[in-house]
Amino acid sequence: MRNSNLFSLALALIGSNVDAFNLADVQKTTSGSVVPGRYIVEFDSNAHLSSSGLKRDESISTPHEAIYKQLKARDTSYTVHCEYTNNLFFGASITLDSDNDLANLLSTDGIIDFRQVHLLNLPSQPITAQSYQWPASTSFNSTASNSFSPSNATTSAQVTTTTSCSGKGKKQKCTTSTVTASSAPSASASAVNKGFSVLNQIGADTVQAGGNKGKGVKIAIIDSGVDYTREPLGGTYAQAGSKFVGGYDFVGDSYNGTNTPQADNDPFDNCYSHGTITAGLIGANPNLYGVTGVAPEASLYQYRVFGCNGATTDDIVLQAMQRAYDDGVDVINLSVGETSGWTESMLSVFASRLSSAGVVLSISAGNQGQVGAFYSYSPGAGLGVLNVGSNDNAFYPSQLASVSTGYGPIPYFNYKAFASGTYPLYAFTTDPSVAADGCTIPDGTPNLNGYVTLVRRGGCSLEQKAKNIYLQGGRQMFLINTANTVPLYQNFPLDFAMISYDDGNYLLSQINNHTSNTTVTFTFNPYQSPNTFTGNITSYFSEIGPTNDLYFAPSIVAPGTNMVVILPTNMANWSIVEGTSYSAPLVAGSAALYINAKGNNNVSPDKVKAALQSTSDYLRTSVSDQTIANVAVQGAGKVNIANAINPGLIVSPSEILLNDTNYFAGTQYITLTNPTDKIVKYKLSNLPAGTALAFQSGLNQSNDQPVPQVSSVASVRFSQSSITLLPRTTWVVLLQFTAPTGLDAKQFPIYSGFIEISGGANNVRVPYLGVASKMKDMPVLDPTPYYLGINTPTILDATGNVQSSSGQSYNFQNGSYPTVIYRLVGGTPLLLIDLIDSNANIGFTPNYNSKRSPVEGATLEGELNLMKKAYIESRKINSISNSNNWWQSTKTQSLISLYCQLTNFQGKGCSGYNNGKSNTFAKVPILGNLFESDYIPRSTDNIDGQGNDYSTFALKSGPLFSNGTTIPNGNYKFLMRALHITGDRTKESDYEAWVSAPFTIAQ
């Protein structure tokens, strides 16, 4: 989630000065969001029946009991945090005291897979006027004063509320009624005015006008809690007629991601607004600002996974996902996530299973689009889910002010109306050459109460200008924007709004000696000012895919900027926000409308996704560049639920994955079904989008947003370019794609476009995407000083400086320990840091760019087989050792890989893994593993200020190997290895490798 009042949009458009990397800022810790020692572990659902280490025991009735009994028999120290017990996932969240306990766990019969638990940070919430805490009383810098009070003044048209409650604390039940001034329309009149609704931008207004408002569809919202006492949200919980019919609080107010959750049955939350906002976008009743939800008659379930501060963990989110499934919901909205780049995170995997089991998932794509391509979020990367990005709103919320001269009316950019009344104008200066207008208060300035103070933009922060006016008594302020610049919104403790450059100059022209007889009158008069800058363009912050395994991310977009939303009562009721967090609820609500239209028993998640994607409206690159935006940025385009419900053609699949050049899947087919009662002639054509260059030319670094596009595009041959279909009949058309040529493969060009089928009531389209490079050639480790200013990876010494290449001794006291700093320019399925002897012969030359030769003799049959399995690691690998068939066949490759590393390839089932002729990786003479992490995203250049620009590993505890044993004194080196995308974990040549300078452990 992101907020308009953080200036982010303007920074993106005019450029921001991100602080350069400073080595002194590096923390000597192991970086990342991993919760140390805590794992989500998947069990075989039949572990209690078939575990080879246990005889049949009538006292053991669940797979959990069977696993726990084995762990206790091995003297494993563990703590269970939560258990998962439905048919989609059996397992538990477990904390282990040491990696020796982890080795015991991984070797236990009945363990299928595991993932480290990650912290998920709270999305930021809107800054309210109360946040500024400006003093209520003021002293002025002049004896000048005025006693002017606005003529015909009335009570402010801003929203006030009356709330009545019974009970105490969290369990109190409250009903909140909205009250507005006489100058504002009544709630019923507001419902007629579309206000700031975006429903018409996604076709939902048409669907609702036909009577479909999502009734009978169950929607789960996994987020923070919700202030259901707000009148637009129904006012009650789990009562007859309540909008919110169910849910659960998994954490409690005090939970911060590190302490013990305090769960209960009531998801009420008035300390954090995110869940209230998303709930309102899905299901709000008609209200003052016209922001009715997409599916206001749906039955809502709120599952609270965030407390008031801090973070949550993904094992708690997994609990909520499982409970929503058990509660029988039809749709889940998840406006949470973390950087991943892969479809293999535990939440993504479980999201895929939920989709396969019949639940539609709408998940926000993430808000780090500024850092470029191949940077998707989890769990939005799950297969089959709707991964939702953001496009910019077609309008800016504003109010209209009338001018006594007859000029205008003037739009002022605040969703709230200023306090009703008529006001004269005041300006510190009308001289446009004054660069710091309002940055200080000139001597002789009167009390500004009762004036609308005019100030030009520039010279200091908006907050400084607003605070100066506020402290001078002013309570109404117009900030005159610079020419051709997007407006910004702020929730300062006074009536604040930007006005356009032209309108501001007109008002200034009416001023003589600071004041004017010209007045401005405010009433409640909402207006949608057209967004001529970026309307219906993908938002600059919206995440850019694809995933590292080349799946769509995003798969679709919806409006996500300048959204007027509902807040808890004690947070001023309303605000304006931006972020993919607020795009996802629009798609979740759209899915509910589709399910309502087609009947709950007649649709599946894949059909819902196909309907929404194939009828979406594709977006252009920018207002000035009318080429079609790359599919990696927009997915299938902006959702259009009206077209989805009433399509002129049904087409599948809804996405075409062409993969990379090594696994190129150029032969495809699409299935066309005429859903009408008429004979229709359809025509097929290729609509290529711009080809995005993910990496910089001549440099192994990602391009930031906007990712450069070139005109080299894919071509397509159709087995039939037109087809006439009888009513209710189906036909298959074969497609042969040819990837674009003449591109630099080292820039990892992402080509894409749409197969458009016209002739029906509305055109439908199938997006396609491929990469004109081998993903295995994508560099992983960054050996350059391009960003950090030092060659990496490298060791930082006890003082935080780069260690001497000749070596250094560490005694592990008072901060004396080595820290490795590194950057990843590409994602990796596996990163390892091992310890080797300083004189070891590792059997290969460390390098940064391992290659593999192309596939020879490719055939169409082979191509199709590769297409089916490309980039999906098998959940269960084949046996390597005949003596361990059962043990090997029940465990994933990544689990076996880690287990064998922890035991230095001496553990159960590792003998064949170690001795296989093809396993050159296991023959490297390591002394022991220090660090391992799976499915890691690349680093960024911190252009968005959110970090993730480098990683660190600190050998500070013990020092110990991963398995918990102490490292003896001696001379050593670090060996870091990062597996290439699509690489074989057993082949050393598929890794990039770095060997450090020597260092000495001398305790």
mmCIF file of N, CA and C in Angstrom, residues 717-812:
data_model
loop_
_atom_site.group_PDB
_atom_site.id
_atom_site.type_symbol
_atom_site.label_atom_id
_atom_site.label_comp_id
_atom_site.label_asym_id
_atom_site.label_seq_id
_atom_site.Cartn_x
_atom_site.Cartn_y
_atom_site.Cartn_z
ATOM 1 N N ARG A 717 1.805 -16.644 -36.724
ATOM 2 C CA ARG A 717 1.059 -17.251 -37.837
ATOM 3 C C ARG A 717 -0.111 -18.033 -37.268
ATOM 4 N N PHE A 718 -1.283 -17.865 -37.881
ATOM 5 C CA PHE A 718 -2.508 -18.521 -37.438
ATOM 6 C C PHE A 718 -2.873 -19.639 -38.405
ATOM 7 N N SER A 719 -3.341 -20.757 -37.852
ATOM 8 C CA SER A 719 -3.865 -21.794 -38.743
ATOM 9 C C SER A 719 -5.099 -21.291 -39.475
ATOM 10 N N GLN A 720 -5.833 -20.381 -38.881
ATOM 11 C CA GLN A 720 -6.960 -19.686 -39.506
ATOM 12 C C GLN A 720 -7.001 -18.281 -38.933
ATOM 13 N N SER A 721 -7.021 -17.286 -39.796
ATOM 14 C CA SER A 721 -7.093 -15.911 -39.306
ATOM 15 C C SER A 721 -8.526 -15.452 -39.117
ATOM 16 N N SER A 722 -9.490 -16.226 -39.619
ATOM 17 C CA SER A 722 -10.900 -15.934 -39.353
ATOM 18 C C SER A 722 -11.650 -17.254 -39.260
ATOM 19 N N ILE A 723 -12.713 -17.250 -38.510
ATOM 20 C CA ILE A 723 -13.496 -18.468 -38.301
ATOM 21 C C ILE A 723 -14.940 -18.078 -38.057
ATOM 22 N N THR A 724 -15.864 -18.803 -38.677
ATOM 23 C CA THR A 724 -17.288 -18.586 -38.452
ATOM 24 C C THR A 724 -17.820 -19.707 -37.566
ATOM 25 N N LEU A 725 -18.408 -19.322 -36.445
ATOM 26 C CA LEU A 725 -18.889 -20.306 -35.491
ATOM 27 C C LEU A 725 -20.404 -20.254 -35.383
ATOM 28 N N LEU A 726 -20.990 -21.437 -35.401
ATOM 29 C CA LEU A 726 -22.420 -21.564 -35.151
ATOM 30 C C LEU A 726 -22.696 -21.308 -33.675
ATOM 31 N N PRO A 727 -23.925 -21.036 -33.304
ATOM 32 C CA PRO A 727 -24.240 -20.798 -31.895
ATOM 33 C C PRO A 727 -23.792 -21.957 -31.011
ATOM 34 N N ARG A 728 -23.181 -21.627 -29.897
ATOM 35 C CA ARG A 728 -22.782 -22.575 -28.853
ATOM 36 C C ARG A 728 -21.777 -23.618 -29.339
ATOM 37 N N THR A 729 -20.977 -23.286 -30.321
ATOM 38 C CA THR A 729 -19.989 -24.235 -30.834
ATOM 39 C C THR A 729 -18.578 -23.767 -30.502
ATOM 40 N N THR A 730 -17.624 -24.694 -30.608
ATOM 41 C CA THR A 730 -16.236 -24.449 -30.212
ATOM 42 C C THR A 730 -15.290 -24.821 -31.348
ATOM 43 N N TRP A 731 -14.194 -24.097 -31.440
ATOM 44 C CA TRP A 731 -13.182 -24.376 -32.463
ATOM 45 C C TRP A 731 -11.805 -24.103 -31.883
ATOM 46 N N VAL A 732 -10.791 -24.809 -32.407
ATOM 47 C CA VAL A 732 -9.414 -24.642 -31.954
ATOM 48 C C VAL A 732 -8.586 -24.039 -33.083
ATOM 49 N N VAL A 733 -7.819 -23.003 -32.754
ATOM 50 C CA VAL A 733 -6.931 -22.358 -33.706
ATOM 51 C C VAL A 733 -5.495 -22.525 -33.224
ATOM 52 N N LEU A 734 -4.612 -22.983 -34.118
ATOM 53 C CA LEU A 734 -3.199 -23.147 -33.798
ATOM 54 C C LEU A 734 -2.458 -21.852 -34.073
ATOM 55 N N LEU A 735 -1.483 -21.566 -33.239
ATOM 56 C CA LEU A 735 -0.674 -20.361 -33.366
ATOM 57 C C LEU A 735 0.798 -20.747 -33.417
ATOM 58 N N GLN A 736 1.559 -20.112 -34.283
ATOM 59 C CA GLN A 736 3.003 -20.321 -34.319
ATOM 60 C C GLN A 736 3.699 -18.976 -34.126
ATOM 61 N N PHE A 737 4.335 -18.817 -32.973
ATOM 62 C CA PHE A 737 5.018 -17.578 -32.643
ATOM 63 C C PHE A 737 6.467 -17.619 -33.117
ATOM 64 N N THR A 738 6.963 -16.482 -33.527
ATOM 65 C CA THR A 738 8.378 -16.296 -33.806
ATOM 66 C C THR A 738 8.869 -15.150 -32.936
ATOM 67 N N ALA A 739 9.870 -15.423 -32.123
ATOM 68 C CA ALA A 739 10.388 -14.408 -31.213
ATOM 69 C C ALA A 739 11.063 -13.292 -31.998
ATOM 70 N N PRO A 740 11.084 -12.084 -31.462
ATOM 71 C CA PRO A 740 11.749 -10.978 -32.161
ATOM 72 C C PRO A 740 13.249 -11.225 -32.285
ATOM 73 N N THR A 741 13.843 -10.639 -33.306
ATOM 74 C CA THR A 741 15.277 -10.801 -33.552
ATOM 75 C C THR A 741 15.957 -9.442 -33.467
ATOM 76 N N GLY A 742 17.289 -9.495 -33.523
ATOM 77 C CA GLY A 742 18.063 -8.262 -33.516
ATOM 78 C C GLY A 742 18.178 -7.610 -32.157
ATOM 79 N N LEU A 743 17.876 -8.346 -31.108
ATOM 80 C CA LEU A 743 17.928 -7.806 -29.760
ATOM 81 C C LEU A 743 19.180 -8.286 -29.037
ATOM 82 N N ASP A 744 19.618 -7.537 -28.063
ATOM 83 C CA ASP A 744 20.763 -7.913 -27.232
ATOM 84 C C ASP A 744 20.267 -8.830 -26.121
ATOM 85 N N ALA A 745 20.619 -10.107 -26.205
ATOM 86 C CA ALA A 745 20.131 -11.078 -25.224
ATOM 87 C C ALA A 745 20.572 -10.729 -23.814
ATOM 88 N N LYS A 746 21.681 -9.993 -23.670
ATOM 89 C CA LYS A 746 22.170 -9.643 -22.340
ATOM 90 C C LYS A 746 21.287 -8.604 -21.656
ATOM 91 N N GLN A 747 20.359 -7.999 -22.400
ATOM 92 C CA GLN A 747 19.405 -7.066 -21.796
ATOM 93 C C GLN A 747 18.116 -7.766 -21.388
ATOM 94 N N PHE A 748 18.028 -9.056 -21.628
ATOM 95 C CA PHE A 748 16.879 -9.873 -21.266
ATOM 96 C C PHE A 748 15.572 -9.203 -21.713
ATOM 97 N N PRO A 749 15.431 -9.083 -23.044
ATOM 98 C CA PRO A 749 14.245 -8.420 -23.597
ATOM 99 C C PRO A 749 12.976 -9.221 -23.304
ATOM 100 N N ILE A 750 11.974 -8.531 -22.795
ATOM 101 C CA ILE A 750 10.668 -9.135 -22.523
ATOM 102 C C ILE A 750 9.718 -8.691 -23.629
ATOM 103 N N TYR A 751 9.374 -9.600 -24.524
ATOM 104 C CA TYR A 751 8.448 -9.261 -25.607
ATOM 105 C C TYR A 751 7.063 -9.778 -25.254
ATOM 106 N N SER A 752 6.060 -9.108 -25.776
ATOM 107 C CA SER A 752 4.702 -9.460 -25.375
ATOM 108 C C SER A 752 3.704 -8.843 -26.340
ATOM 109 N N GLY A 753 2.445 -9.117 -26.079
ATOM 110 C CA GLY A 753 1.369 -8.567 -26.892
ATOM 111 C C GLY A 753 0.068 -9.282 -26.613
ATOM 112 N N PHE A 754 -0.859 -9.148 -27.539
ATOM 113 C CA PHE A 754 -2.188 -9.730 -27.389
ATOM 114 C C PHE A 754 -2.618 -10.387 -28.691
ATOM 115 N N ILE A 755 -3.237 -11.535 -28.571
ATOM 116 C CA ILE A 755 -3.988 -12.113 -29.683
ATOM 117 C C ILE A 755 -5.410 -11.584 -29.542
ATOM 118 N N GLU A 756 -5.815 -10.760 -30.473
ATOM 119 C CA GLU A 756 -7.135 -10.144 -30.410
ATOM 120 C C GLU A 756 -8.097 -10.863 -31.335
ATOM 121 N N ILE A 757 -9.288 -11.144 -30.806
ATOM 122 C CA ILE A 757 -10.330 -11.782 -31.612
ATOM 123 C C ILE A 757 -11.512 -10.828 -31.649
ATOM 124 N N SER A 758 -11.811 -10.315 -32.829
ATOM 125 C CA SER A 758 -12.904 -9.363 -33.011
ATOM 126 C C SER A 758 -14.067 -10.047 -33.711
ATOM 127 N N GLY A 759 -15.205 -9.376 -33.697
ATOM 128 C CA GLY A 759 -16.383 -9.888 -34.384
ATOM 129 C C GLY A 759 -17.560 -10.125 -33.475
ATOM 130 N N GLY A 760 -17.297 -10.299 -32.180
ATOM 131 C CA GLY A 760 -18.383 -10.502 -31.223
ATOM 132 C C GLY A 760 -18.905 -9.174 -30.695
ATOM 133 N N ALA A 761 -19.698 -9.246 -29.631
ATOM 134 C CA ALA A 761 -20.252 -8.044 -29.024
ATOM 135 C C ALA A 761 -19.144 -7.140 -28.511
ATOM 136 N N ASN A 762 -18.025 -7.716 -28.082
ATOM 137 C CA ASN A 762 -16.848 -6.942 -27.700
ATOM 138 C C ASN A 762 -15.612 -7.767 -28.030
ATOM 139 N N ASN A 763 -14.535 -7.097 -28.326
ATOM 140 C CA ASN A 763 -13.305 -7.802 -28.644
ATOM 141 C C ASN A 763 -12.745 -8.492 -27.407
ATOM 142 N N VAL A 764 -12.198 -9.676 -27.611
ATOM 143 C CA VAL A 764 -11.507 -10.359 -26.521
ATOM 144 C C VAL A 764 -10.047 -10.527 -26.918
ATOM 145 N N ARG A 765 -9.202 -10.681 -25.910
ATOM 146 C CA ARG A 765 -7.771 -10.741 -26.161
ATOM 147 C C ARG A 765 -7.107 -11.737 -25.229
ATOM 148 N N VAL A 766 -6.083 -12.385 -25.734
ATOM 149 C CA VAL A 766 -5.261 -13.282 -24.930
ATOM 150 C C VAL A 766 -3.844 -12.721 -24.906
ATOM 151 N N PRO A 767 -3.347 -12.322 -23.749
ATOM 152 C CA PRO A 767 -1.992 -11.780 -23.684
ATOM 153 C C PRO A 767 -0.945 -12.887 -23.794
ATOM 154 N N TYR A 768 0.202 -12.538 -24.391
ATOM 155 C CA TYR A 768 1.322 -13.483 -24.452
ATOM 156 C C TYR A 768 2.592 -12.780 -24.002
ATOM 157 N N LEU A 769 3.560 -13.571 -23.548
ATOM 158 C CA LEU A 769 4.813 -13.019 -23.041
ATOM 159 C C LEU A 769 5.926 -14.041 -23.170
ATOM 160 N N GLY A 770 7.091 -13.565 -23.537
ATOM 161 C CA GLY A 770 8.283 -14.408 -23.591
ATOM 162 C C GLY A 770 9.522 -13.572 -23.367
ATOM 163 N N VAL A 771 10.658 -14.220 -23.210
ATOM 164 C CA VAL A 771 11.935 -13.544 -23.004
ATOM 165 C C VAL A 771 12.894 -13.989 -24.106
ATOM 166 N N ALA A 772 13.481 -13.016 -24.808
ATOM 167 C CA ALA A 772 14.368 -13.309 -25.934
ATOM 168 C C ALA A 772 15.797 -13.527 -25.450
ATOM 169 N N SER A 773 15.940 -14.339 -24.433
ATOM 170 C CA SER A 773 17.232 -14.715 -23.854
ATOM 171 C C SER A 773 17.044 -16.050 -23.155
ATOM 172 N N LYS A 774 18.161 -16.625 -22.733
ATOM 173 C CA LYS A 774 18.106 -17.789 -21.861
ATOM 174 C C LYS A 774 18.115 -17.301 -20.413
ATOM 175 N N MET A 775 17.096 -17.648 -19.672
ATOM 176 C CA MET A 775 17.053 -17.209 -18.272
ATOM 177 C C MET A 775 18.232 -17.751 -17.477
ATOM 178 N N LYS A 776 18.773 -18.867 -17.936
ATOM 179 C CA LYS A 776 19.918 -19.430 -17.234
ATOM 180 C C LYS A 776 21.159 -18.555 -17.368
ATOM 181 N N ASP A 777 21.156 -17.681 -18.383
ATOM 182 C CA ASP A 777 22.281 -16.775 -18.562
ATOM 183 C C ASP A 777 22.156 -15.503 -17.739
ATOM 184 N N MET A 778 21.031 -15.317 -17.049
ATOM 185 C CA MET A 778 20.882 -14.104 -16.245
ATOM 186 C C MET A 778 21.922 -14.107 -15.129
ATOM 187 N N PRO A 779 22.732 -13.061 -15.018
ATOM 188 C CA PRO A 779 23.728 -13.032 -13.942
ATOM 189 C C PRO A 779 23.035 -12.992 -12.587
ATOM 190 N N VAL A 780 23.719 -13.502 -11.587
ATOM 191 C CA VAL A 780 23.161 -13.540 -10.233
ATOM 192 C C VAL A 780 23.984 -12.667 -9.301
ATOM 193 N N LEU A 781 25.240 -13.041 -9.053
ATOM 194 C CA LEU A 781 26.086 -12.254 -8.162
ATOM 195 C C LEU A 781 26.588 -11.004 -8.883
ATOM 196 N N ASP A 782 26.622 -9.906 -8.167
ATOM 197 C CA ASP A 782 27.109 -8.654 -8.729
ATOM 198 C C ASP A 782 28.561 -8.458 -8.323
ATOM 199 N N PRO A 783 29.523 -8.624 -9.252
ATOM 200 C CA PRO A 783 30.935 -8.480 -8.897
ATOM 201 C C PRO A 783 31.446 -7.062 -9.113
ATOM 202 N N THR A 784 30.570 -6.144 -9.505
ATOM 203 C CA THR A 784 31.015 -4.816 -9.902
ATOM 204 C C THR A 784 30.867 -3.805 -8.767
ATOM 205 N N PRO A 785 31.564 -2.679 -8.872
ATOM 206 C CA PRO A 785 31.376 -1.587 -7.908
ATOM 207 C C PRO A 785 30.295 -0.610 -8.356
ATOM 208 N N TYR A 786 29.469 -1.003 -9.345
ATOM 209 C CA TYR A 786 28.521 -0.083 -9.970
ATOM 210 C C TYR A 786 27.628 0.610 -8.953
ATOM 211 N N TYR A 787 27.088 -0.139 -8.011
ATOM 212 C CA TYR A 787 26.155 0.468 -7.065
ATOM 213 C C TYR A 787 26.800 0.713 -5.701
ATOM 214 N N LEU A 788 27.471 -0.289 -5.155
ATOM 215 C CA LEU A 788 28.007 -0.172 -3.799
ATOM 216 C C LEU A 788 29.311 0.620 -3.748
ATOM 217 N N GLY A 789 29.964 0.755 -4.904
ATOM 218 C CA GLY A 789 31.231 1.465 -4.901
ATOM 219 C C GLY A 789 32.412 0.611 -4.500
ATOM 220 N N ILE A 790 32.166 -0.647 -4.189
ATOM 221 C CA ILE A 790 33.224 -1.606 -3.857
ATOM 222 C C ILE A 790 32.950 -2.889 -4.615
ATOM 223 N N ASN A 791 34.004 -3.639 -4.903
ATOM 224 C CA ASN A 791 33.810 -4.923 -5.558
ATOM 225 C C ASN A 791 33.187 -5.899 -4.567
ATOM 226 N N THR A 792 32.134 -6.567 -4.987
ATOM 227 C CA THR A 792 31.433 -7.514 -4.125
ATOM 228 C C THR A 792 31.286 -8.844 -4.851
ATOM 229 N N PRO A 793 31.035 -9.897 -4.089
ATOM 230 C CA PRO A 793 30.963 -9.981 -2.627
ATOM 231 C C PRO A 793 32.325 -9.683 -2.003
ATOM 232 N N THR A 794 32.278 -9.308 -0.737
ATOM 233 C CA THR A 794 33.517 -9.066 -0.001
ATOM 234 C C THR A 794 33.240 -9.213 1.486
ATOM 235 N N ILE A 795 34.322 -9.273 2.269
ATOM 236 C CA ILE A 795 34.208 -9.372 3.726
ATOM 237 C C ILE A 795 34.386 -7.987 4.331
ATOM 238 N N LEU A 796 33.502 -7.647 5.260
ATOM 239 C CA LEU A 796 33.681 -6.458 6.084
ATOM 240 C C LEU A 796 34.266 -6.891 7.421
ATOM 241 N N ASP A 797 35.240 -6.140 7.895
ATOM 242 C CA ASP A 797 35.925 -6.531 9.130
ATOM 243 C C ASP A 797 35.181 -6.010 10.358
ATOM 244 N N ALA A 798 35.805 -6.098 11.502
ATOM 245 C CA ALA A 798 35.159 -5.724 12.761
ATOM 246 C C ALA A 798 34.782 -4.252 12.803
ATOM 247 N N THR A 799 35.489 -3.412 12.035
ATOM 248 C CA THR A 799 35.195 -1.982 12.022
ATOM 249 C C THR A 799 34.189 -1.614 10.949
ATOM 250 N N GLY A 800 33.769 -2.598 10.148
ATOM 251 C CA GLY A 800 32.830 -2.326 9.074
ATOM 252 C C GLY A 800 33.476 -1.937 7.770
ATOM 253 N N ASN A 801 34.806 -1.968 7.716
ATOM 254 C CA ASN A 801 35.528 -1.666 6.481
ATOM 255 C C ASN A 801 35.828 -2.948 5.706
ATOM 256 N N VAL A 802 36.169 -2.796 4.434
ATOM 257 C CA VAL A 802 36.500 -3.959 3.618
ATOM 258 C C VAL A 802 37.762 -4.610 4.157
ATOM 259 N N GLN A 803 37.675 -5.915 4.391
ATOM 260 C CA GLN A 803 38.820 -6.637 4.950
ATOM 261 C C GLN A 803 39.968 -6.684 3.955
ATOM 262 N N SER A 804 41.164 -6.671 4.466
ATOM 263 C CA SER A 804 42.350 -6.798 3.637
ATOM 264 C C SER A 804 42.349 -8.137 2.906
ATOM 265 N N SER A 805 42.825 -8.118 1.660
ATOM 266 C CA SER A 805 42.877 -9.351 0.879
ATOM 267 C C SER A 805 43.882 -10.341 1.427
ATOM 268 N N SER A 806 44.803 -9.862 2.258
ATOM 269 C CA SER A 806 45.811 -10.766 2.827
ATOM 270 C C SER A 806 45.317 -11.512 4.045
ATOM 271 N N GLY A 807 44.110 -11.149 4.527
ATOM 272 C CA GLY A 807 43.537 -11.876 5.643
ATOM 273 C C GLY A 807 43.460 -11.058 6.915
ATOM 274 N N GLN A 808 42.688 -11.571 7.869
ATOM 275 C CA GLN A 808 42.520 -10.906 9.155
ATOM 276 C C GLN A 808 42.056 -11.926 10.171
ATOM 277 N N SER A 809 42.383 -11.673 11.417
ATOM 278 C CA SER A 809 42.022 -12.590 12.490
ATOM 279 C C SER A 809 40.843 -12.020 13.277
ATOM 280 N N TYR A 810 39.920 -12.925 13.707
ATOM 281 C CA TYR A 810 38.739 -12.532 14.468
ATOM 282 C C TYR A 810 38.663 -13.379 15.729
ATOM 283 N N ASN A 811 38.413 -12.710 16.875
ATOM 284 C CA ASN A 811 38.315 -13.444 18.136
ATOM 285 C C ASN A 811 36.876 -13.562 18.645
ATOM 286 N N PHE A 812 35.911 -12.985 17.914
ATOM 287 C CA PHE A 812 34.479 -13.108 18.213
ATOM 288 C C PHE A 812 34.133 -12.539 19.594
#
